[in-house]
Coordinates of C-alpha atoms in Angstrom, one line a residue:
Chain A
X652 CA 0.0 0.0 0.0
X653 CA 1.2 3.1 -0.8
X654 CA 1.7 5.7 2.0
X655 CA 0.9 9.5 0.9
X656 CA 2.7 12.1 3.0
X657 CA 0.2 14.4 4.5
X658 CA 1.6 18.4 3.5
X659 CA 2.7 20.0 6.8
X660 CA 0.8 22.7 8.2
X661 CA 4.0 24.9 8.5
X662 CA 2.2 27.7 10.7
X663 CA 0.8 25.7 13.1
X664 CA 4.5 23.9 13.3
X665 CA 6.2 26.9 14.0
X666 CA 3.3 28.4 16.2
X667 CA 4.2 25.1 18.3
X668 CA 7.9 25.4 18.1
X669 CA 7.2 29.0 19.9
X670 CA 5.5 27.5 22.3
X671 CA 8.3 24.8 23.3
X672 CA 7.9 21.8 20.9
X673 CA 10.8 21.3 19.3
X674 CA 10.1 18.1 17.5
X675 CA 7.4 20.9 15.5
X676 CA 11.2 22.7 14.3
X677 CA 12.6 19.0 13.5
X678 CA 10.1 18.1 11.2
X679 CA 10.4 21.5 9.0
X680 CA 14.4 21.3 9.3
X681 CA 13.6 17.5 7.8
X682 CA 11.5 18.8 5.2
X683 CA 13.6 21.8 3.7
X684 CA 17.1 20.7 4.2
X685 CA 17.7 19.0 1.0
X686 CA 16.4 21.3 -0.5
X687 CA 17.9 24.6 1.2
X688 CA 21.4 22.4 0.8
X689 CA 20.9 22.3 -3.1
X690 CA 20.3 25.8 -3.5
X691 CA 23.0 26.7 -1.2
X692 CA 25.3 24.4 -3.3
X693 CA 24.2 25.6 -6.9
X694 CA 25.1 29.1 -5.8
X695 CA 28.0 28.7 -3.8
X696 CA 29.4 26.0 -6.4
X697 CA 31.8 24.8 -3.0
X698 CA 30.8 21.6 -0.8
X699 CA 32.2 23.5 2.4
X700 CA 30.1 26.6 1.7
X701 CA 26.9 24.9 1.2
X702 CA 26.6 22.9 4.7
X703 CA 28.3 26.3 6.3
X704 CA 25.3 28.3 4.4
X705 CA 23.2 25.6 5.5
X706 CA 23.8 25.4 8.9
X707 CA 24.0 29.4 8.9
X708 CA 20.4 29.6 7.6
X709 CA 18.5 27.0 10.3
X710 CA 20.5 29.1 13.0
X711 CA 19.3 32.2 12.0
X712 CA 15.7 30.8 11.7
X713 CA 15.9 29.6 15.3
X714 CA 17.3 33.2 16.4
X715 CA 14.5 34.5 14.2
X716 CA 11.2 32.6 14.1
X717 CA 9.4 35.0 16.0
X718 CA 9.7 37.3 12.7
X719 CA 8.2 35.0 10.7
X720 CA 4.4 35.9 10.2
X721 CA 3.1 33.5 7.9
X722 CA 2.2 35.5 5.0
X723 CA 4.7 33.8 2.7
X724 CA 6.0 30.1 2.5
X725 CA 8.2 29.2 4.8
X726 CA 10.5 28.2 1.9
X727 CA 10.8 31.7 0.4
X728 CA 11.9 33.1 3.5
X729 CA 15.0 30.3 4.1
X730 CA 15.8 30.8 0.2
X731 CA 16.2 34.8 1.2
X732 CA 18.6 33.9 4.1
X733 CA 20.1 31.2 2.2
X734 CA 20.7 34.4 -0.4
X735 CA 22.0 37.1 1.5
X736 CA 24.2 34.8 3.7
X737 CA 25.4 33.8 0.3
X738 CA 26.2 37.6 -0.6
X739 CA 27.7 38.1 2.5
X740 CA 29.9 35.2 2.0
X741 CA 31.0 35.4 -1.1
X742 CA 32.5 38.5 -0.7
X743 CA 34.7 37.4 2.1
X744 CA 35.8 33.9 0.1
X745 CA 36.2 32.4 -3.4
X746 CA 37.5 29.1 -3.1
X747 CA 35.3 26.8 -4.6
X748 CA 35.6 23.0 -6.5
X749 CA 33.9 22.0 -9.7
X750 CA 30.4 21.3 -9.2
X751 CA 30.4 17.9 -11.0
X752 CA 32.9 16.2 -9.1
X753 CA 30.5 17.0 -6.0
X754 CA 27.7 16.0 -7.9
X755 CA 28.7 13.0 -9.5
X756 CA 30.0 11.5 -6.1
X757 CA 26.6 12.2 -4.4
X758 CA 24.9 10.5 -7.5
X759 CA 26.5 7.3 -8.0
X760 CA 26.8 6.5 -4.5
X761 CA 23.0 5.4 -5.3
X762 CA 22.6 2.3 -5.6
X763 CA 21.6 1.5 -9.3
X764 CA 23.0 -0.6 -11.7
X765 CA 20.4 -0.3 -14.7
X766 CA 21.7 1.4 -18.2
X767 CA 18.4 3.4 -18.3
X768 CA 19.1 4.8 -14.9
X769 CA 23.1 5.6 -15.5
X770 CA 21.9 7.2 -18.6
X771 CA 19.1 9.5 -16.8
X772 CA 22.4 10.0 -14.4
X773 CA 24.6 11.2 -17.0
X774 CA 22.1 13.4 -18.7
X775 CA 21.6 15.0 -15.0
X776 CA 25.4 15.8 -14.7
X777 CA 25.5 17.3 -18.2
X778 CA 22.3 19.7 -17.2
X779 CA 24.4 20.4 -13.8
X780 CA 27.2 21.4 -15.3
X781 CA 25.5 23.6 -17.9
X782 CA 24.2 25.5 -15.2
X783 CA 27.0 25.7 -13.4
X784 CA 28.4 27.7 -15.8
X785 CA 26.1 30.2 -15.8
X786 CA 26.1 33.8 -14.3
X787 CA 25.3 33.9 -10.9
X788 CA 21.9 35.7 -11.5
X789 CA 21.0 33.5 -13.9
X790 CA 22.6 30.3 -11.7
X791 CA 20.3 31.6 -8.9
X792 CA 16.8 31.8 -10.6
X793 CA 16.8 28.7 -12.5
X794 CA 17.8 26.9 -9.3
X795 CA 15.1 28.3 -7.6
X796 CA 12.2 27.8 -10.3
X797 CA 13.4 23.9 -10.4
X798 CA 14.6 23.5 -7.2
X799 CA 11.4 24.0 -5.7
X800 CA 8.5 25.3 -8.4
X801 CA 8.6 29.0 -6.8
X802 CA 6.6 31.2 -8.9
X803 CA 8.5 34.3 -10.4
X804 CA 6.8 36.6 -7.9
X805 CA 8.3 33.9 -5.4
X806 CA 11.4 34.5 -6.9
X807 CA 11.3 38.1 -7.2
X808 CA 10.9 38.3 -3.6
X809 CA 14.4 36.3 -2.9
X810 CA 16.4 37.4 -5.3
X811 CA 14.9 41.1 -4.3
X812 CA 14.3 42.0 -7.4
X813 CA 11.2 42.9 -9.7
X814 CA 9.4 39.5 -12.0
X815 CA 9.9 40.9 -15.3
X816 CA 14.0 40.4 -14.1
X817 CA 13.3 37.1 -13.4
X818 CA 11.6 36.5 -16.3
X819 CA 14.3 37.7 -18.6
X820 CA 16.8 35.7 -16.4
X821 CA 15.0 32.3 -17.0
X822 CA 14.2 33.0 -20.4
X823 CA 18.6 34.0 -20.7
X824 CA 19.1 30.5 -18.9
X825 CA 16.7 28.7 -20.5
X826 CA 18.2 29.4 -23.7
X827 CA 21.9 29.0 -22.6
X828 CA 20.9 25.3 -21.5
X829 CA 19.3 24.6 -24.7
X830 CA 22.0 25.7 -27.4
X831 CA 24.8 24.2 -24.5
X832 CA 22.8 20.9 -24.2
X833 CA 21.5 20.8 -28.1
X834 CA 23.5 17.0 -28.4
X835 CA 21.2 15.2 -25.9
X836 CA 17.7 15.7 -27.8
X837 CA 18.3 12.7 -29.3
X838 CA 19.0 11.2 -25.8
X839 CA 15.9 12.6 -24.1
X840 CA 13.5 11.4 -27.0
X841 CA 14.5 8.0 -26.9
X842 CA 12.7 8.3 -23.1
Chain B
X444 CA 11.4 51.2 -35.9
X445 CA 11.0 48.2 -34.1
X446 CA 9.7 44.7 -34.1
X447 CA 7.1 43.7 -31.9
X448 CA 8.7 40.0 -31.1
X449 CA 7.7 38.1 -28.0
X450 CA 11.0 36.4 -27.5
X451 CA 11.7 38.1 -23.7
X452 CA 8.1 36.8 -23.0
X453 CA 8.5 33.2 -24.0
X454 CA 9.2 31.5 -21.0
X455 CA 6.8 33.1 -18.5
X456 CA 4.5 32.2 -21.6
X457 CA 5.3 28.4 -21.3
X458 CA 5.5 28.6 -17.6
X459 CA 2.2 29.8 -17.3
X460 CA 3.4 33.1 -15.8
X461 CA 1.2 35.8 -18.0
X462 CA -1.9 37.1 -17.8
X463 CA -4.5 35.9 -20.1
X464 CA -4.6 38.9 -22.4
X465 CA -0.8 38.9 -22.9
X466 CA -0.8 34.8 -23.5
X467 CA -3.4 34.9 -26.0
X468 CA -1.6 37.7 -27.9
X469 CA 1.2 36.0 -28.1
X470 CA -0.4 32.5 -29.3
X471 CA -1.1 35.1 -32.1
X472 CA 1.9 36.3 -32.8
X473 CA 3.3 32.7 -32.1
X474 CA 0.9 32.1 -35.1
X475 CA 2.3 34.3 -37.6
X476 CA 6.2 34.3 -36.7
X477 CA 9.0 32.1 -37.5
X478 CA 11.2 33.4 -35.9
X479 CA 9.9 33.6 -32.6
X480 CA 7.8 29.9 -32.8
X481 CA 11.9 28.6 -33.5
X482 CA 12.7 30.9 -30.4
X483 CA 9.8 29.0 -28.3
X484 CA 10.8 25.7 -30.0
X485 CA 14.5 26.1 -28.2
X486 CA 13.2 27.7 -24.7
X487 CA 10.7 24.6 -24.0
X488 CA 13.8 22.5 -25.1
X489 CA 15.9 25.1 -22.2
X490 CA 12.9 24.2 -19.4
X491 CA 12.6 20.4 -20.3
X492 CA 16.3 20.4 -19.6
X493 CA 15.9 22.3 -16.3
X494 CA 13.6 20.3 -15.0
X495 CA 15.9 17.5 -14.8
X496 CA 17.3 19.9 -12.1
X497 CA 17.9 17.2 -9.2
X498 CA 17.7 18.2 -5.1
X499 CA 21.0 16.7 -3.6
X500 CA 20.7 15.1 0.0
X501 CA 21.8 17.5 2.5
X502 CA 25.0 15.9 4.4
X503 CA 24.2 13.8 7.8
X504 CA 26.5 16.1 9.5
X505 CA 24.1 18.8 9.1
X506 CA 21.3 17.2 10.8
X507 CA 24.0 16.5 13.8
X508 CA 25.1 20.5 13.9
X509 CA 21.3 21.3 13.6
X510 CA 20.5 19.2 16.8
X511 CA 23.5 20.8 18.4
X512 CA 21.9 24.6 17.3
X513 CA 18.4 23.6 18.8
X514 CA 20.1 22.0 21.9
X515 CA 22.2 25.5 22.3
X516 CA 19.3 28.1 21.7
X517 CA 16.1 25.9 21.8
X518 CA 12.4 27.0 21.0
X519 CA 11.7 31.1 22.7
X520 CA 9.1 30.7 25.1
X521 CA 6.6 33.6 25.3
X522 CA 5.9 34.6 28.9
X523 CA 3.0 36.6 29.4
X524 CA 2.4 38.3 32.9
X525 CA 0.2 40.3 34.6
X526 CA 2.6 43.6 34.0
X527 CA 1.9 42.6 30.2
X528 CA -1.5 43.7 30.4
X529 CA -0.9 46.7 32.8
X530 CA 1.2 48.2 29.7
X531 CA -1.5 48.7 27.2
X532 CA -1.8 52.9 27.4
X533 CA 2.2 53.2 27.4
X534 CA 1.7 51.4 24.2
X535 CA -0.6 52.2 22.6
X536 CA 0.8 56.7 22.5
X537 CA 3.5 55.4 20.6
X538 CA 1.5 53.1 18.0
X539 CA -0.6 55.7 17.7
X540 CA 2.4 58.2 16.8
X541 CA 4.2 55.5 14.4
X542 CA 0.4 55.5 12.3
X543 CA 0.4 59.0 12.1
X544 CA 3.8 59.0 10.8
X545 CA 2.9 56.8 8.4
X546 CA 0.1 58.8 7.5
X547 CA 1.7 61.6 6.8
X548 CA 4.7 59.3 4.7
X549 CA 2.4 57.9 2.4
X550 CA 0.9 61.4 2.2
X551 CA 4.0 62.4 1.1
X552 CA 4.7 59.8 -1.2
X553 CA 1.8 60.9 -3.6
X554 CA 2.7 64.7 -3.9
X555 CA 6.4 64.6 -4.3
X556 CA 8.1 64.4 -7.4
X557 CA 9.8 60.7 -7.7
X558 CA 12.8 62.1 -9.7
X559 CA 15.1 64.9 -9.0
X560 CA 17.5 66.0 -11.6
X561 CA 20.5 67.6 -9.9
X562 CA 23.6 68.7 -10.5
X563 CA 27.0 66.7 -10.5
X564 CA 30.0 67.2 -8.8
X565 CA 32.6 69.4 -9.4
X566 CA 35.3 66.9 -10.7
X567 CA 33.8 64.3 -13.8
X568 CA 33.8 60.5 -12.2
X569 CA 35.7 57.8 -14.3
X570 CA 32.6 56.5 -15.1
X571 CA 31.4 60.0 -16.7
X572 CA 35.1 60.6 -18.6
X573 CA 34.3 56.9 -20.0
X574 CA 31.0 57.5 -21.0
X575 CA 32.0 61.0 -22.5
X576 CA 35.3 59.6 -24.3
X577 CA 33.0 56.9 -26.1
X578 CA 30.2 59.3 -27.0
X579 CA 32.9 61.3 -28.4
X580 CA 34.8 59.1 -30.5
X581 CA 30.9 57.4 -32.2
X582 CA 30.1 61.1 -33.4
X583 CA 33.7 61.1 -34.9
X584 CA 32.4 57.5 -36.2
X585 CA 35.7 56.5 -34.9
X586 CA 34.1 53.8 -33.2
X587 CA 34.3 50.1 -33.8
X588 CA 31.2 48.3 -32.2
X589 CA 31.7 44.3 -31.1
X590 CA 28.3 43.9 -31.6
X591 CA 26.1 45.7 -34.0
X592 CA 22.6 45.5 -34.3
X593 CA 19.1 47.0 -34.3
X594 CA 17.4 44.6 -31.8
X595 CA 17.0 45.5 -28.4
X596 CA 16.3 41.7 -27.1
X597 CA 19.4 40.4 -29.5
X598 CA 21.5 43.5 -27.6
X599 CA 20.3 42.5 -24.4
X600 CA 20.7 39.1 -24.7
X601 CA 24.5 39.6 -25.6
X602 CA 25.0 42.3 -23.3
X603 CA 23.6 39.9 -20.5
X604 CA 25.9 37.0 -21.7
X605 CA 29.1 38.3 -22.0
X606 CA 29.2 40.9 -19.3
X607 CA 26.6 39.4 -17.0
X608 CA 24.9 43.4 -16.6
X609 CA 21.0 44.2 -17.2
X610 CA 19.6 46.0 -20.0
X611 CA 16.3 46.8 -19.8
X612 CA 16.4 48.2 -23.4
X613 CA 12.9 49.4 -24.8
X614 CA 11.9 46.8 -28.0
X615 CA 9.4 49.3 -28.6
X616 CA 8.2 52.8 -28.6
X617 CA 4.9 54.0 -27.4
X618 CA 2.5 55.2 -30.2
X619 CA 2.4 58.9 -29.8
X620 CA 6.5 58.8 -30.0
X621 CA 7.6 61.4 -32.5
X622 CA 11.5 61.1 -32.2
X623 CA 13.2 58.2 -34.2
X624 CA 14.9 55.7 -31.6
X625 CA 17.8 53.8 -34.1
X626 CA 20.0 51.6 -31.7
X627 CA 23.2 51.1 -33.2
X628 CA 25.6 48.6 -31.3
X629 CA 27.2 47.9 -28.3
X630 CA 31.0 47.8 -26.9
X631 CA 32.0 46.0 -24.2
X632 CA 35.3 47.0 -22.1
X633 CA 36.9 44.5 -19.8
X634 CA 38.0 46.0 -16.8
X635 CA 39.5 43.9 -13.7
X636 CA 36.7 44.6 -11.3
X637 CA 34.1 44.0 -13.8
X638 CA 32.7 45.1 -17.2
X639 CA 31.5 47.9 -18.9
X640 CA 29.1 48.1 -21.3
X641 CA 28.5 51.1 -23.6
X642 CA 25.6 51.0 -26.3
X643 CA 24.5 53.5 -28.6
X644 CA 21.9 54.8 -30.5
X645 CA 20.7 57.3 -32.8
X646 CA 17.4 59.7 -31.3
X647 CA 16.7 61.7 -34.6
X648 CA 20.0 61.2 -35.7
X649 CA 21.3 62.5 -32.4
X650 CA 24.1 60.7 -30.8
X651 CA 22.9 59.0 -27.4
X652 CA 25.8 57.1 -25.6
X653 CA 24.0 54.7 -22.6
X654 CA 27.4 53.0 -20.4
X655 CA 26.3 50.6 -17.4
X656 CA 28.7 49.3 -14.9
X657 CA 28.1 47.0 -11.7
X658 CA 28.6 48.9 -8.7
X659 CA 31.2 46.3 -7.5
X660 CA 33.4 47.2 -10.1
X661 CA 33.4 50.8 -8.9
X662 CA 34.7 52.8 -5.7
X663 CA 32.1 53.6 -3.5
X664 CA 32.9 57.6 -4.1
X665 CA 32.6 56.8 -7.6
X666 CA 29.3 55.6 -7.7
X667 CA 26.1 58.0 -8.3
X668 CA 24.0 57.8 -4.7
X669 CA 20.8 56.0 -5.7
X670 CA 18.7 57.5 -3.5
X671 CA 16.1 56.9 -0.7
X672 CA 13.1 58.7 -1.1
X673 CA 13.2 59.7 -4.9
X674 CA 15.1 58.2 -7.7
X675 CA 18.1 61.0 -7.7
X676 CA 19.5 61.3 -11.0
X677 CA 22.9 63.9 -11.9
X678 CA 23.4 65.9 -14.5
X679 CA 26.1 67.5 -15.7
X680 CA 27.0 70.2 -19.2
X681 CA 30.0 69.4 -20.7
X682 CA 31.4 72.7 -21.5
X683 CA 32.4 73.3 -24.3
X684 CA 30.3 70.9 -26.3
X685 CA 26.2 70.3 -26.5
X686 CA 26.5 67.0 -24.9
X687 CA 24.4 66.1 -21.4
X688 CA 25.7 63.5 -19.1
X689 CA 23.1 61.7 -16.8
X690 CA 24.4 59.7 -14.3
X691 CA 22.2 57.6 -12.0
X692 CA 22.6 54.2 -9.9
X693 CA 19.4 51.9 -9.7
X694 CA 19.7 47.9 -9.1
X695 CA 23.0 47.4 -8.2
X696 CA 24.1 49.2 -11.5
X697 CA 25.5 52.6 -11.9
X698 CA 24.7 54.2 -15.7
X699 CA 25.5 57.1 -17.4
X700 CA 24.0 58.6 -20.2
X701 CA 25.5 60.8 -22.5
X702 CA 23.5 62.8 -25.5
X703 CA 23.5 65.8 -27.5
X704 CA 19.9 66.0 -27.0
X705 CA 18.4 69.8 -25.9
X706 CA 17.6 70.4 -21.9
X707 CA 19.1 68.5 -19.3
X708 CA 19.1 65.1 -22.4
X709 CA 16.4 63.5 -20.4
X710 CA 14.2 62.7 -23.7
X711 CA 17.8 60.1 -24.2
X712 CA 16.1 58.3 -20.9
X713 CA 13.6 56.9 -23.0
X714 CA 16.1 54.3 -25.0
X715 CA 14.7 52.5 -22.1
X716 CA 11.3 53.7 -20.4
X717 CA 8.0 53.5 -22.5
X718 CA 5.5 53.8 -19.5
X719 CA 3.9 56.8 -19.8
X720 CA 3.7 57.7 -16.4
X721 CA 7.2 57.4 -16.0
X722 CA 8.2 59.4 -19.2
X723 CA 5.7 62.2 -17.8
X724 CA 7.9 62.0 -14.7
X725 CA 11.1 62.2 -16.7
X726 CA 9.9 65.1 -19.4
X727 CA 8.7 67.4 -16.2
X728 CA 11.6 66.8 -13.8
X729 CA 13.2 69.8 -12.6
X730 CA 17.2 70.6 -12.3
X731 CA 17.7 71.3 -9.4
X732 CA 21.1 73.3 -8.3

């Protein structure tokens, strides 16, 4: 039988967590690390950076959760810390370590020895890579729309900037990965 | 003139992200133009790539160093007391003073002008000598461009890829426009700190010199203040010549616009603003000393 996860009522969690429960924190940590981590990586390009943006960004929502009001997703509002910790941090550092060789360690240490699979795998890296190379702003929008489905007003309001910027951004990276990526179309319609 | 294409629209198009007006006027244009159904064609290849976007696990050790955080500063109890309750009047005179102010701000807001022309410093910033240099040498047409064109999108689509600046370049003018708008080219100058981007046009045959820079690339003293309340823009007459420089810093990008234009040059401000609202704002803005 198949269980469906039942969406969390993210309010009502932190309304608890204010109160004292602080299993009501765990379970949003559990439900936005991944993600917050993946952003944090596709902006910062650098393992080390990531978890320390990571980590940065929980703290500050514990310092902070009385702030939070509920009239956006909780999401948006760790994908604005996650980007101003981000601008703060990159100013002060600039090591970093190709993207793929983090990525392509943290893919095949899945378990899964089917062509179809290694192929889906390798198609990933490539689309990795192509937006690792582009512009920040551009890196930044198009890891949020896919990341996580934010709307461009969603976007706007991280990236703190108006939608028709983030429109032209996508539409710049969406073109970028499809002149960069052009050889797999035969790869992708044999799915 | 120019061309009504839809390309800068096509993605919030496939995404869903338009009004319904705006979507079905493109589906016609979509209809009638090559050009921009091959653009579409290679932007819902761009997104069907992108979704293959992939969240990465987040490291165990983060879930460790989270526990450790929560341990350290756990959940912020709110206490409420007696005493709470006993300061409501304390309160409220100051709530009551903070709306009034905010009264009287938004007040404000709706009478005063939302751009003030003033003038520039005494000594021309880099920025302004660039910008002045570049406008001179294109009326010399001792110029060579690296990219020229007549399409806004194609310009700012280059401009955005090989510099990584914003060009908010108008693809069209509004109907009751008299004055010619010819964009010419663009020239990109690599600078250690980051690049600047001059393009140029032609208003009437004018010359009308626009050069953007990131704000990172400049000294702090060197860039124009963008200002708080209104959008603060500086002019400055080059003496000895007709030619205007504007110089203003909005987004994270300082700009300077340099035209022979008559006034202060502020009709050269409509390379990229079409709304008329805004171009009311800009025709009616007052120099200030």
């Amino acid at each position: 039988m198949v269980r469906v996860k039942e969406p969390l009522n993210e309010a009502a969690l932190l309304d608890a967590f204010r109160k004292g429960d602080a299993d009501a924190f765990r379970r949003l940590f559990d439900e936005h690390k991944d993600r917050v981590y993946s952003f944090a990586l596709y902006l910062s390009r650098s393992e080390p950076t990531a978890k320390d943006l990571t980590q940065q960004t929980f703290v500050c929502v514990l310092a902070r959760v009385g702030e939070f009001r509920g009239n956006a997703k909780l999401s948006t509002w760790l994908y604005r810390l996650v980007m101003n910790l981000y601008t703060d941090e990159s100013r002060r550092q600039s090591r970093w370590m190709p993207l793929t060789a983090v990525m392509r360690s943290q893919i095949m240490s899945e378990k899964s020895p089917q062509e179809k699979r290694f192929a889906q795998m390798e198609i990933a890296l490539a689309v990795k890579h192509a937006i690792e190379s582009l512009k920040p702003r551009l890196r930044a929008a198009v890891a949020l729309k896919y990341l996580d489905n934010l709307s461009y007003q969603e976007i706007a309001e991280v990236l703190g900037c108006s939608i028709g910027t983030v429109a032209s951004r996508l539409n710049r990276g969406h073109k970028i990965l499809a002149r960069k990526l052009a050889y797999l179309r035969s790869s992708l319609q044999e799915e | 003139m120019f061309f009504w294409h839809v390309r800068k629209h096509l993605s919030a198009f496939i995404q869903g992200e338009l009004s319904s007006d705006r979507a079905s006027r493109i589906s016609e244009h979509l209809l009638t133009c090559k050009r921009c159904r091959a653009e579409h064609e290679e932007i819902q290849w761009g997104i069907r790539l992108a979704r293959r976007l992939p969240t990465l696990s987040a490291p165990p050790e983060l879930t460790n160093a989270f526990e450790d955080a929560l341990r350290s500063r756990g959940p912020a109890r709110v206490a409420r007391s007696r005493r709470v309750m006993a300061l409501r009047w304390p309160v409220a005179i100051p709530v009551a003073l903070v709306v009034t102010a905010a009264v009287i701000f938004f007040w404000y807001q709706r009478i005063r002008p939302l751009v003030s022309i003033r003038s520039a410093g005494p000594v021309m910033s880099k920025l302004e000598t660039l910008a002045l240099d570049l406008h001179l040498q294109e009326k010399k047409g001792a110029l060579d461009f690296d990219f020229r064109t007549d399409d806004p999108d194609a310009l700012g689509d280059w401009v955005a890829e090989k510099s990584g600046l914003e060009l908010p370049l108008a693809t069209r003018q509004p109907a009751d426009e008299v004055r010619e708008y010819k964009l010419q080219g663009a020239k990109i100058l690599k600078n250690r700190d980051g690049d600047i981007v001059s393009v140029f046009y032609q208003v009437d045959r004018v010359p009308v010199t626009l050069i953007a820079a990131s704000v990172r690339s400049l000294r702090k003293e060197e860039t124009p203040s963008e200002g708080l309340w209104q959008k603060k823009i500086y002019h400055r007459s080059v003496s000895g010549t007709e030619t205007n420089l504007l110089s203003w810093t909005r987004d994270k990008q300082s700009y300077v616009l340099a035209s022979d234009l008559p006034g202060a040059g502020q009709q050269a401000c409509f390379v990229c603003h079409t709304n008329p609202r805004r171009r009311e704002i800009i025709r009616n803005a007052k120099l200030h000393p």
